């Protein structure tokens, strides 16, 4: 009985210690948002023939980091707000308190993170995720 309790406590401690380093950082979240924004800008450029010159993300505020599992790998649903500056040819557009809701997944080796986007066009019963390496 003592052995069982000791083993359970040891497992809890090891799990707690292991997950501390696996939380997404603010810098990682900022890179993920930038990746998502750049993809959206590319689509808008093609569809509307706009001339985006880039953007900046400022004042990132993370309000929730919820752990979950997606396709048998640990992931996080991260929510919060950020301010952005969109650079256009003749001016800059500032957008304050933009909400974000992103999914981040750490890969098996624990060295790389990926941005996960739910494929909304899929008619499958199971959700289909598109995955993008965050560099």
XYZ file of N, CA and C in Angstrom:
405
model
N 0.827 -1.194 0.000
C 0.000 0.000 0.000
C 0.874 1.263 0.000
N 1.909 1.281 0.837
C 2.819 2.427 0.898
C 3.517 2.608 -0.442
N 3.872 1.512 -1.055
C 4.531 1.552 -2.354
C 3.622 2.187 -3.407
N 2.345 1.847 -3.365
C 1.369 2.395 -4.320
C 1.212 3.907 -4.133
N 1.095 4.351 -2.896
C 0.963 5.785 -2.603
C 2.230 6.522 -3.041
N 3.386 5.969 -2.716
C 4.651 6.595 -3.098
C 4.770 6.704 -4.626
N 4.378 5.651 -5.327
C 4.421 5.656 -6.792
C 3.481 6.717 -7.360
N 2.289 6.836 -6.795
C 1.318 7.835 -7.261
C 1.860 9.251 -7.051
N 2.444 9.505 -5.884
C 3.008 10.832 -5.603
C 4.156 11.130 -6.554
N 5.007 10.150 -6.783
C 6.137 10.327 -7.700
C 5.654 10.634 -9.119
N 4.626 9.940 -9.582
C 4.080 10.200 -10.914
C 3.509 11.612 -11.021
N 2.806 12.054 -9.997
C 2.251 13.414 -10.006
C 3.368 14.446 -10.063
N 4.406 14.245 -9.261
C 5.534 15.184 -9.263
C 6.255 15.205 -10.605
N 6.478 14.055 -11.196
C 7.148 13.995 -12.493
C 6.306 14.653 -13.580
N 5.018 14.434 -13.545
C 4.131 15.059 -14.530
C 4.134 16.567 -14.370
N 4.072 17.039 -13.130
C 4.077 18.488 -12.882
C 5.381 19.116 -13.334
N 6.502 18.480 -13.039
C 7.808 19.022 -13.445
C 7.973 19.002 -14.953
N 7.470 17.981 -15.597
C 7.614 17.863 -17.042
C 6.793 18.868 -17.802
N 5.648 19.249 -17.269
C 4.779 20.152 -18.020
C 5.169 21.618 -17.881
N 5.999 21.952 -16.889
C 6.384 23.349 -16.688
C 7.082 23.917 -17.918
N 7.979 23.175 -18.525
C 8.717 23.654 -19.680
C 7.934 23.587 -20.978
N 6.740 23.028 -20.949
C 5.972 22.838 -22.168
C 4.920 23.907 -22.402
N 4.856 24.910 -21.564
C 3.876 25.974 -21.762
C 4.326 26.913 -22.878
N 3.399 27.344 -23.716
C 3.781 28.304 -24.762
C 4.130 29.659 -24.151
N 5.208 30.250 -24.626
C 5.644 31.561 -24.140
C 4.944 32.674 -24.910
N 5.032 33.881 -24.394
C 4.455 35.043 -25.094
C 5.097 35.229 -26.464
N 6.413 35.009 -26.532
C 7.119 35.149 -27.807
C 6.612 34.125 -28.820
N 6.396 32.896 -28.384
C 5.868 31.857 -29.258
C 4.458 32.214 -29.740
N 3.619 32.690 -28.829
C 2.254 33.077 -29.193
C 2.284 34.223 -30.201
N 3.172 35.182 -29.991
C 3.299 36.308 -30.918
C 3.714 35.822 -32.310
N 4.642 34.879 -32.377
C 5.056 34.317 -33.666
C 3.907 33.573 -34.340
N 3.121 32.847 -33.542
C 1.981 32.109 -34.092
C 0.924 33.064 -34.662
N 0.654 34.143 -33.943
C -0.305 35.142 -34.434
C 0.228 35.781 -35.709
N 1.513 36.084 -35.747
C 2.119 36.670 -36.949
C 1.998 35.712 -38.134
N 2.208 34.433 -37.896
C 2.072 33.434 -38.958
C 0.633 33.389 -39.474
N -0.317 33.394 -38.554
C -1.722 33.373 -38.943
C -2.103 34.653 -39.698
N -1.628 35.807 -39.227
C -1.921 37.072 -39.908
C -1.301 37.121 -41.302
N -0.081 36.613 -41.444
C 0.569 36.649 -42.758
C -0.184 35.773 -43.753
N -0.725 34.646 -43.302
C -1.524 33.802 -44.198
C -2.811 34.507 -44.606
N -3.441 35.171 -43.666
C -4.660 35.919 -43.973
C -4.367 37.051 -44.944
N -3.254 37.745 -44.734
C -2.881 38.835 -45.636
C -2.604 38.317 -47.045
N -1.963 37.173 -47.164
C -1.706 36.602 -48.493
C -3.020 36.309 -49.213
N -3.991 35.763 -48.499
C -5.287 35.469 -49.100
C -5.991 36.754 -49.531
N -5.935 37.773 -48.688
C -6.565 39.055 -49.035
C -5.863 39.710 -50.221
N -4.540 39.631 -50.253
C -3.791 40.187 -51.387
C -4.239 39.554 -52.693
N -4.425 38.233 -52.685
C -4.829 37.525 -53.901
C -6.275 37.839 -54.283
N -7.170 37.860 -53.314
C -8.593 38.037 -53.603
C -8.965 39.486 -53.903
N -8.360 40.428 -53.184
C -8.764 41.836 -53.294
C -7.723 42.725 -53.946
N -6.596 42.156 -54.316
C -5.503 42.903 -54.920
C -5.072 44.086 -54.036
N -4.890 43.812 -52.751
C -4.429 44.826 -51.808
C -2.907 44.772 -51.723
N -2.327 45.851 -51.248
C -0.871 45.927 -51.155
C -0.444 46.098 -49.698
N -0.531 45.013 -48.915
C -0.066 45.065 -47.539
C 1.454 45.116 -47.534
N 2.005 45.927 -46.655
C 3.452 46.073 -46.557
C 3.995 45.426 -45.284
N 3.132 44.781 -44.512
C 3.557 44.121 -43.287
C 2.729 44.569 -42.101
N 3.125 44.094 -40.930
C 2.399 44.419 -39.710
C 3.316 44.229 -38.508
N 2.890 44.801 -37.398
C 3.578 44.631 -36.117
C 2.559 44.212 -35.089
N 2.969 43.367 -34.171
C 2.112 42.960 -33.067
C 2.689 43.560 -31.794
N 1.840 44.236 -31.042
C 2.277 44.872 -29.799
C 1.281 44.563 -28.690
N 1.710 44.757 -27.486
C 0.872 44.600 -26.289
C 0.083 43.293 -26.275
N 0.779 42.203 -26.399
C 0.158 40.887 -26.333
C -0.243 40.591 -24.892
N -1.478 40.175 -24.712
C -1.973 39.816 -23.387
C -2.641 38.446 -23.469
N -2.075 37.473 -22.786
C -2.639 36.124 -22.764
C -3.568 36.026 -21.560
N -4.824 35.675 -21.821
C -5.798 35.562 -20.739
C -6.116 34.123 -20.371
N -5.837 33.180 -21.285
C -6.136 31.773 -20.997
C -5.196 30.856 -21.778
N -4.678 29.843 -21.107
C -3.904 28.771 -21.732
C -4.518 27.462 -21.257
N -5.271 26.831 -22.129
C -5.974 25.604 -21.742
C -5.299 24.395 -22.386
N -4.755 23.472 -21.572
C -4.119 22.275 -22.144
C -5.174 21.306 -22.673
N -4.842 20.638 -23.767
C -5.706 19.625 -24.353
C -4.863 18.707 -25.219
N -5.486 17.715 -25.814
C -4.782 16.787 -26.700
C -5.438 16.825 -28.067
N -4.636 17.025 -29.103
C -5.132 17.008 -30.480
C -4.285 16.006 -31.247
N -4.952 15.032 -31.829
C -4.295 13.965 -32.590
C -3.159 13.324 -31.787
N -3.460 12.996 -30.556
C -2.568 12.277 -29.639
C -1.301 13.024 -29.244
N -1.283 14.333 -29.409
C -0.146 15.136 -28.967
C -0.641 16.262 -28.067
N 0.173 16.677 -27.084
C -0.254 17.773 -26.210
C -0.380 19.075 -26.990
N -1.405 19.837 -26.655
C -1.656 21.109 -27.326
C -2.229 22.091 -26.304
N -2.312 23.350 -26.723
C -2.886 24.394 -25.886
C -3.812 25.253 -26.723
N -4.938 25.591 -26.134
C -5.797 26.619 -26.713
C -5.436 27.892 -25.962
N -4.943 28.889 -26.683
C -4.468 30.120 -26.066
C -5.361 31.271 -26.535
N -5.840 32.038 -25.566
C -6.714 33.183 -25.864
C -6.148 34.446 -25.240
N -6.515 35.578 -25.830
C -6.086 36.854 -25.301
C -6.352 37.966 -26.295
N -5.580 39.033 -26.169
C -5.717 40.185 -27.069
C -4.336 40.708 -27.440
N -4.300 41.490 -28.513
C -3.063 42.147 -28.941
C -3.438 43.411 -29.698
N -2.479 44.309 -29.800
C -2.616 45.490 -30.646
C -1.803 45.230 -31.903
N -2.299 45.700 -33.032
C -1.544 45.514 -34.272
C -1.451 46.816 -35.047
N -0.387 46.904 -35.804
C -0.187 48.021 -36.736
C -0.038 47.400 -38.121
N -0.987 47.670 -38.991
C -0.952 47.160 -40.365
C -0.364 48.256 -41.237
N 0.673 47.896 -41.980
C 1.365 48.877 -42.818
C 0.834 48.786 -44.244
N 0.288 49.898 -44.700
C -0.216 50.022 -46.068
C 0.703 50.976 -46.825
N 0.579 51.061 -48.143
C 1.513 51.905 -48.909
C 1.578 53.366 -48.449
N 0.445 53.977 -48.109
C 0.461 55.407 -47.796
C 0.115 55.727 -46.345
N -0.168 54.688 -45.541
C -0.511 54.938 -44.143
C -0.381 53.663 -43.322
N -0.584 53.834 -42.024
C -0.591 52.708 -41.107
C -1.947 52.652 -40.417
N -2.446 51.468 -40.237
C -3.731 51.269 -39.582
C -3.469 50.599 -38.239
N -3.853 51.256 -37.143
C -3.663 50.707 -35.813
C -4.965 50.086 -35.333
N -4.872 48.853 -34.867
C -6.034 48.141 -34.355
C -5.724 47.711 -32.926
N -6.508 48.213 -31.974
C -6.262 47.917 -30.564
C -7.159 46.787 -30.083
N -6.646 46.063 -29.106
C -7.407 45.019 -28.411
C -8.055 44.011 -29.355
N -7.267 43.507 -30.307
C -7.749 42.471 -31.218
C -7.757 41.135 -30.482
N -8.896 40.452 -30.428
C -8.915 39.162 -29.736
C -8.256 38.077 -30.588
N -7.645 37.112 -29.927
C -7.128 35.946 -30.641
C -7.510 34.681 -29.880
N -7.616 33.607 -30.619
C -7.949 32.290 -30.084
C -7.217 31.302 -30.979
N -6.057 30.830 -30.520
C -5.220 29.973 -31.358
C -4.940 28.650 -30.654
N -4.584 27.669 -31.469
C -4.208 26.348 -30.969
C -2.742 26.113 -31.298
N -1.979 25.761 -30.273
C -0.556 25.489 -30.433
C -0.278 24.065 -29.978
N 0.603 23.394 -30.702
C 0.915 22.005 -30.364
C 2.423 21.801 -30.338
N 2.895 21.195 -29.253
C 4.318 20.867 -29.167
C 4.499 19.489 -29.798
N 5.564 19.333 -30.555
C 5.805 18.073 -31.238
C 6.432 17.051 -30.298
N 6.451 15.794 -30.718
C 6.870 14.699 -29.846
C 8.248 14.895 -29.225
N 9.190 15.418 -29.988
C 10.539 15.580 -29.453
C 10.625 16.757 -28.490
N 9.598 17.581 -28.434
C 9.553 18.696 -27.490
C 10.381 19.893 -27.880
N 10.855 19.957 -29.130
C 11.724 21.051 -29.559
C 11.001 22.070 -30.435
N 9.962 21.654 -31.116
C 9.288 22.566 -32.039
C 7.803 22.658 -31.703
N 7.234 23.808 -32.061
C 5.812 24.065 -31.876
C 5.179 24.283 -33.235
N 3.896 23.977 -33.324
C 3.147 24.172 -34.558
C 1.856 24.913 -34.250
N 1.463 25.773 -35.182
C 0.170 26.442 -35.135
C -0.832 25.504 -35.788
N -1.948 25.253 -35.132
C -2.989 24.399 -35.686
C -4.185 25.245 -36.073
N -4.646 25.058 -37.297
C -5.839 25.761 -37.773
C -6.874 24.726 -38.166
N -8.075 24.893 -37.656
C -9.158 23.978 -37.970
C -9.614 24.236 -39.396
N -9.696 23.179 -40.201
C -10.146 23.302 -41.585
C -11.664 23.423 -41.579
N -12.154 24.647 -41.751
C -13.598 24.899 -41.674
C -14.346 24.417 -42.909
N -13.652 24.164 -43.992
C -14.288 23.708 -45.220
C -14.511 22.207 -45.246
N -13.973 21.498 -44.272
C -14.079 20.049 -44.253
C -15.467 19.607 -43.808
N -15.986 18.601 -44.483
C -17.299 18.067 -44.137
C -17.174 16.741 -43.376
N -15.954 16.411 -42.950
C -15.696 15.172 -42.217
C -16.326 15.234 -40.833
N -16.645 14.053 -40.282
C -17.186 13.983 -38.923
C -16.124 14.391 -37.898
N -14.893 13.938 -38.106
C -13.783 14.311 -37.235
C -13.189 15.635 -37.730
N -12.830 16.532 -36.813
C -12.207 17.784 -37.254
C -10.876 17.521 -37.949
N -10.591 18.303 -38.960
C -9.313 18.203 -39.673
C -8.506 19.461 -39.355
N -7.287 19.241 -38.875
C -6.399 20.332 -38.489
C -5.301 20.497 -39.533
N -5.043 21.752 -39.896
C -3.871 22.066 -40.706
C -2.794 22.543 -39.737
N -1.559 22.125 -39.974
C -0.472 22.375 -39.051
C 0.634 23.178 -39.735
N 1.141 24.209 -39.044
C 2.180 25.075 -39.594
C 3.320 25.233 -38.577
N 4.533 24.967 -39.000
C 5.690 25.113 -38.132
C 5.886 26.573 -37.747
N 6.076 26.815 -36.455
C 6.361 28.170 -35.967
C 7.875 28.290 -35.852
N 8.450 29.215 -36.611
C 9.917 29.385 -36.592
C 10.321 30.579 -35.796
